[in-house]
JSON list of C-alpha atoms in Angstrom, two decimals:
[
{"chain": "A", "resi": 3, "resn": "UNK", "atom": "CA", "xyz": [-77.70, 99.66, 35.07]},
{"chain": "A", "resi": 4, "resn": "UNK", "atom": "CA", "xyz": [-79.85, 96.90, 36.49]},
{"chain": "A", "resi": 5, "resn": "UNK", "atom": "CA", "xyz": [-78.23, 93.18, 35.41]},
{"chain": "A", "resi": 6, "resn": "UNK", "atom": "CA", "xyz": [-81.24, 91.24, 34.00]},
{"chain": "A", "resi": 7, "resn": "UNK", "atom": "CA", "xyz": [-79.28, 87.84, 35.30]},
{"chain": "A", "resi": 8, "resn": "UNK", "atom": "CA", "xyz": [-81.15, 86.58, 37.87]},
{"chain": "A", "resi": 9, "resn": "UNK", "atom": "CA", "xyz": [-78.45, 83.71, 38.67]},
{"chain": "A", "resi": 10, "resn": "UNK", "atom": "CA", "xyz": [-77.08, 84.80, 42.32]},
{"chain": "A", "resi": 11, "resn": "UNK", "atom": "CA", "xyz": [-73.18, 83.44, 42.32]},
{"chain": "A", "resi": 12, "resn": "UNK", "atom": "CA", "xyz": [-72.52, 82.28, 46.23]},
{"chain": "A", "resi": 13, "resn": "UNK", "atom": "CA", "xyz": [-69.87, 84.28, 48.31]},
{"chain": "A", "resi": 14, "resn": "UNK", "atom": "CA", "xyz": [-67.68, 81.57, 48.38]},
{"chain": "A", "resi": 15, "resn": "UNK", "atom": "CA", "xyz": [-67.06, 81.48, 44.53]},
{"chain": "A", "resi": 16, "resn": "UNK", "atom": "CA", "xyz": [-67.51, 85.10, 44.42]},
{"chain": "A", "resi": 17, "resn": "UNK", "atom": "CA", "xyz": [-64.35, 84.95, 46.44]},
{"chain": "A", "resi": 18, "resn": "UNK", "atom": "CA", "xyz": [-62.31, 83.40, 43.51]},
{"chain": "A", "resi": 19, "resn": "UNK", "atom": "CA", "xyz": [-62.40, 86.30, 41.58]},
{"chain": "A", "resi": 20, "resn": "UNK", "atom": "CA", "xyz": [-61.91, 88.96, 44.43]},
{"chain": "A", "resi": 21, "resn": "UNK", "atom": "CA", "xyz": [-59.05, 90.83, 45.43]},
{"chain": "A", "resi": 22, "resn": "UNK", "atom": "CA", "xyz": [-57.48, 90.00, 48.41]},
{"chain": "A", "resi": 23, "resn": "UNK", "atom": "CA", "xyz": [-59.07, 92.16, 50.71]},
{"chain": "A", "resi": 24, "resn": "UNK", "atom": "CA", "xyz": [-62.22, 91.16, 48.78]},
{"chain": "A", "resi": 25, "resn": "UNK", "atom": "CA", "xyz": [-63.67, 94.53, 48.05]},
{"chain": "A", "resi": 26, "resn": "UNK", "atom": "CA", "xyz": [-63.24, 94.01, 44.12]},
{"chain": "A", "resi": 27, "resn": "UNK", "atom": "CA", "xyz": [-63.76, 91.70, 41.43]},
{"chain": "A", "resi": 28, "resn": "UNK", "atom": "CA", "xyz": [-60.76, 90.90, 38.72]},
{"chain": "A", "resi": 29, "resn": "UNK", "atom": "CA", "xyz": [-62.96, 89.29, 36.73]},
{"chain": "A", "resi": 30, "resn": "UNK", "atom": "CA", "xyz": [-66.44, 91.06, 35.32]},
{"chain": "A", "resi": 31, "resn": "UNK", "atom": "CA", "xyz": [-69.33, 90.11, 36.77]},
{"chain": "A", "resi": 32, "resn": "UNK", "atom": "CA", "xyz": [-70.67, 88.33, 33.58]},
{"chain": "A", "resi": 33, "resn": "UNK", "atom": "CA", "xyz": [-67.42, 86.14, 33.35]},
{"chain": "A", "resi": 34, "resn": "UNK", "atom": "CA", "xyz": [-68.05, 85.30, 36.93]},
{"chain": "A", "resi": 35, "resn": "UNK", "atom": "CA", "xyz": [-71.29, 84.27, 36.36]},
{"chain": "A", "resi": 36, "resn": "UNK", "atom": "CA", "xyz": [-70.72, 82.39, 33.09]},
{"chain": "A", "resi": 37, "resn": "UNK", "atom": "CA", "xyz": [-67.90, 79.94, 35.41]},
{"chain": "A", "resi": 38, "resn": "UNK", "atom": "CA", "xyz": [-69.76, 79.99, 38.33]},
{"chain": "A", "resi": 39, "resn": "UNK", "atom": "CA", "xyz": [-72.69, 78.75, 35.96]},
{"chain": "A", "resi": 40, "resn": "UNK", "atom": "CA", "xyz": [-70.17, 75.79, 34.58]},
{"chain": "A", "resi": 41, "resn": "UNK", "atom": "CA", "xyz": [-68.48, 74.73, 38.19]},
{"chain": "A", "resi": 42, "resn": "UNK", "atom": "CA", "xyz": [-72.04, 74.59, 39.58]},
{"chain": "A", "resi": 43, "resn": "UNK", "atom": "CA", "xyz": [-73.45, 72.21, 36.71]},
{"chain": "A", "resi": 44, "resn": "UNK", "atom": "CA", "xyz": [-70.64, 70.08, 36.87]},
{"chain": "A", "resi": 45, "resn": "UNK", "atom": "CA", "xyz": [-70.60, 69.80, 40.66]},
{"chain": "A", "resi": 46, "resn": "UNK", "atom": "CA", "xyz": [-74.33, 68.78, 40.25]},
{"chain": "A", "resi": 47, "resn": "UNK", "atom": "CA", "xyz": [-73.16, 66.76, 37.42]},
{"chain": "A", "resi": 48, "resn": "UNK", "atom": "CA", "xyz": [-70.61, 64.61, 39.41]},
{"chain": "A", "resi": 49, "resn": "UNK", "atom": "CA", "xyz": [-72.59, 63.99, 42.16]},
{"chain": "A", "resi": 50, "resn": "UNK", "atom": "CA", "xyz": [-74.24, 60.52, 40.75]},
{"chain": "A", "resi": 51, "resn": "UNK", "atom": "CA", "xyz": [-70.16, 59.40, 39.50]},
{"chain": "A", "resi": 52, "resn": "UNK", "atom": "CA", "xyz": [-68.70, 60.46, 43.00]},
{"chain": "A", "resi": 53, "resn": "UNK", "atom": "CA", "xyz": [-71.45, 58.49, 44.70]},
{"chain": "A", "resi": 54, "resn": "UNK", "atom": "CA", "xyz": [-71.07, 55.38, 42.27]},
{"chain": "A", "resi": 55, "resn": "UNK", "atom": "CA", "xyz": [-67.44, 55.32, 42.66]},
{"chain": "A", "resi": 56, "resn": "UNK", "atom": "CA", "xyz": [-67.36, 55.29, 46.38]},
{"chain": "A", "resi": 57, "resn": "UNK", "atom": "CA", "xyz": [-70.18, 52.37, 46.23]},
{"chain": "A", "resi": 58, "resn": "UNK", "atom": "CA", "xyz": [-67.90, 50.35, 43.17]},
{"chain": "A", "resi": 59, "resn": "UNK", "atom": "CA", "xyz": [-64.55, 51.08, 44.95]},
{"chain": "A", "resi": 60, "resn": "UNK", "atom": "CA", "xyz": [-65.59, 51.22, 48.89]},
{"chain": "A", "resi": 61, "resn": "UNK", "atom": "CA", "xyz": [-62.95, 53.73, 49.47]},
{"chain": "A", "resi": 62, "resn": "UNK", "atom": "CA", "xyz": [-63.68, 56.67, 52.07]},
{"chain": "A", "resi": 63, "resn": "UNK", "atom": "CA", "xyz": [-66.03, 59.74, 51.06]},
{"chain": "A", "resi": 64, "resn": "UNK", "atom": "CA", "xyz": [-62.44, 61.89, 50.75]},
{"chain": "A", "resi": 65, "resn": "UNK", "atom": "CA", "xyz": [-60.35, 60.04, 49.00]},
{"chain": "A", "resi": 66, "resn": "UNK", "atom": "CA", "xyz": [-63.04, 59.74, 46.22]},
{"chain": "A", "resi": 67, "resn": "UNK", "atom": "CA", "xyz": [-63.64, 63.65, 46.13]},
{"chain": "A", "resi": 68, "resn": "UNK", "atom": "CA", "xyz": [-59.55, 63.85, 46.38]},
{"chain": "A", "resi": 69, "resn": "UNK", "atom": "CA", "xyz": [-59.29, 61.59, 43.35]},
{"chain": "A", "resi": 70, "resn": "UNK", "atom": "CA", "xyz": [-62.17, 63.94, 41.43]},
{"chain": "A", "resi": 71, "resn": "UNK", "atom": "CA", "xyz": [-59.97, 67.30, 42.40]},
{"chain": "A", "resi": 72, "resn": "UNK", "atom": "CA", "xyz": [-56.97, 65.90, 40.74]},
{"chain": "A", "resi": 73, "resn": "UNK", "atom": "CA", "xyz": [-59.01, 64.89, 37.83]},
{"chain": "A", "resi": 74, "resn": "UNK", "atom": "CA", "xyz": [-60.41, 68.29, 37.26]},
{"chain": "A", "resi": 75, "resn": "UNK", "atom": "CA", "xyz": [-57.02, 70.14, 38.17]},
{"chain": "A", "resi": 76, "resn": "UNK", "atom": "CA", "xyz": [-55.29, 68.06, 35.65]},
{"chain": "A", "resi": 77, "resn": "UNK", "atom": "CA", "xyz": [-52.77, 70.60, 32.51]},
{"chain": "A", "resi": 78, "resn": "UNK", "atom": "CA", "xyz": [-55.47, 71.54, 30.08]},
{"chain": "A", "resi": 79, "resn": "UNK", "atom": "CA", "xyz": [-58.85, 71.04, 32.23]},
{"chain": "A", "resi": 80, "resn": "UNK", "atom": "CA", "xyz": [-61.58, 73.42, 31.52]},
{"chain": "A", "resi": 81, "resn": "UNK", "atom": "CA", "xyz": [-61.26, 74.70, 34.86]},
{"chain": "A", "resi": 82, "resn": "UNK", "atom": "CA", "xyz": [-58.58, 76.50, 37.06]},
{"chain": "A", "resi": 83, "resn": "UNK", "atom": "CA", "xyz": [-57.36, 74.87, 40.45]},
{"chain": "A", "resi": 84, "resn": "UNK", "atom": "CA", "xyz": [-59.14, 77.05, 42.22]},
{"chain": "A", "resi": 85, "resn": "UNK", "atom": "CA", "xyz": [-62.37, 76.11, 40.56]},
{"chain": "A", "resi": 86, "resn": "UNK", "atom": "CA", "xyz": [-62.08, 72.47, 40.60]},
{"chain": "A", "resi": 87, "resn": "UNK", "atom": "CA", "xyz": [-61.39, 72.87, 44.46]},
{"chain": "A", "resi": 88, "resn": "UNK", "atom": "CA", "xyz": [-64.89, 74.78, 44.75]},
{"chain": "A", "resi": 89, "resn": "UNK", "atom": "CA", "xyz": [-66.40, 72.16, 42.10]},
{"chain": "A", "resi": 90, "resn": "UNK", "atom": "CA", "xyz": [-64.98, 69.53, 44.93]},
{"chain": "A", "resi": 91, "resn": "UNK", "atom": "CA", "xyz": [-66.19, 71.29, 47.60]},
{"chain": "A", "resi": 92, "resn": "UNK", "atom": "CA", "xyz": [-69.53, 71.84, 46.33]},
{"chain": "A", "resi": 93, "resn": "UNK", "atom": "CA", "xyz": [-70.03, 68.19, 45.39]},
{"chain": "A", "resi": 94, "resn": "UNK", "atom": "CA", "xyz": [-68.92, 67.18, 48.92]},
{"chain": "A", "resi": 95, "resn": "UNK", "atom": "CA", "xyz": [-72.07, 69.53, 49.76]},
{"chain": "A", "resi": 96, "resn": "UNK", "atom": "CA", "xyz": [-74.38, 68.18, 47.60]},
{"chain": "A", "resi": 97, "resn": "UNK", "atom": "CA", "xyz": [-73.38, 64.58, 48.69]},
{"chain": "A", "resi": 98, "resn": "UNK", "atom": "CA", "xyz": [-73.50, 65.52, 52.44]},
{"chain": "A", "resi": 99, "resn": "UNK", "atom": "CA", "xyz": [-69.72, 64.70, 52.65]},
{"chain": "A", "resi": 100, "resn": "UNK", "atom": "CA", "xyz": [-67.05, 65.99, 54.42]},
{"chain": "A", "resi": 101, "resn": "UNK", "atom": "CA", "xyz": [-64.96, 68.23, 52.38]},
{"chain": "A", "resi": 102, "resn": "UNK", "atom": "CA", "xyz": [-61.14, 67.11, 51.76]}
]
């Protein structure tokens, strides 16, 4: 069956919901999608806050995206360490920082 979805979900957030050897998913495909689809927009999202916090504050490029991490790993966050790490990774992207 052909998936209609055109949204292609990167290898390295594909990852998060592989087994370890990576062959398999744990998660189906549409669930995958559906988080990579949230993680994405809020990495996107972030990117103007990140950058206006280390303007405001002065501190360095990775404490500012370490400070962002524990905000979105915090008990009850929408999103699973994992995800908030590729959320924080991704925004270091977008920004054209180094990744903590």
């Amino acid at each position: 069956m052909d998936d209609p979805n055109q949204i292609e979900v990167p290898p390295s957030f594909l990852a998060l919901f592989s087994t370890p050897a990576g062959h398999r998913l744990t998660e189906p495909m549409s669930f995958v999608r559906a988080r990579y689809e949230l993680c994405e927009d809020l990495a996107q999202a972030l990117t103007e806050q990140a950058a206006a916090a280390q303007f405001r504050t002065g501190e360095e490029e990775g404490v500012v995206l370490r400070k962002m991490q524990a905000a979105l790993s915090v008990e009850g966050s929408a999103l699973q360490p994992p995800e908030a790490q590729w959320v924080v990774r991704r925004l270091a992207e977008l920004l054209g920082w180094v990744a903590p």
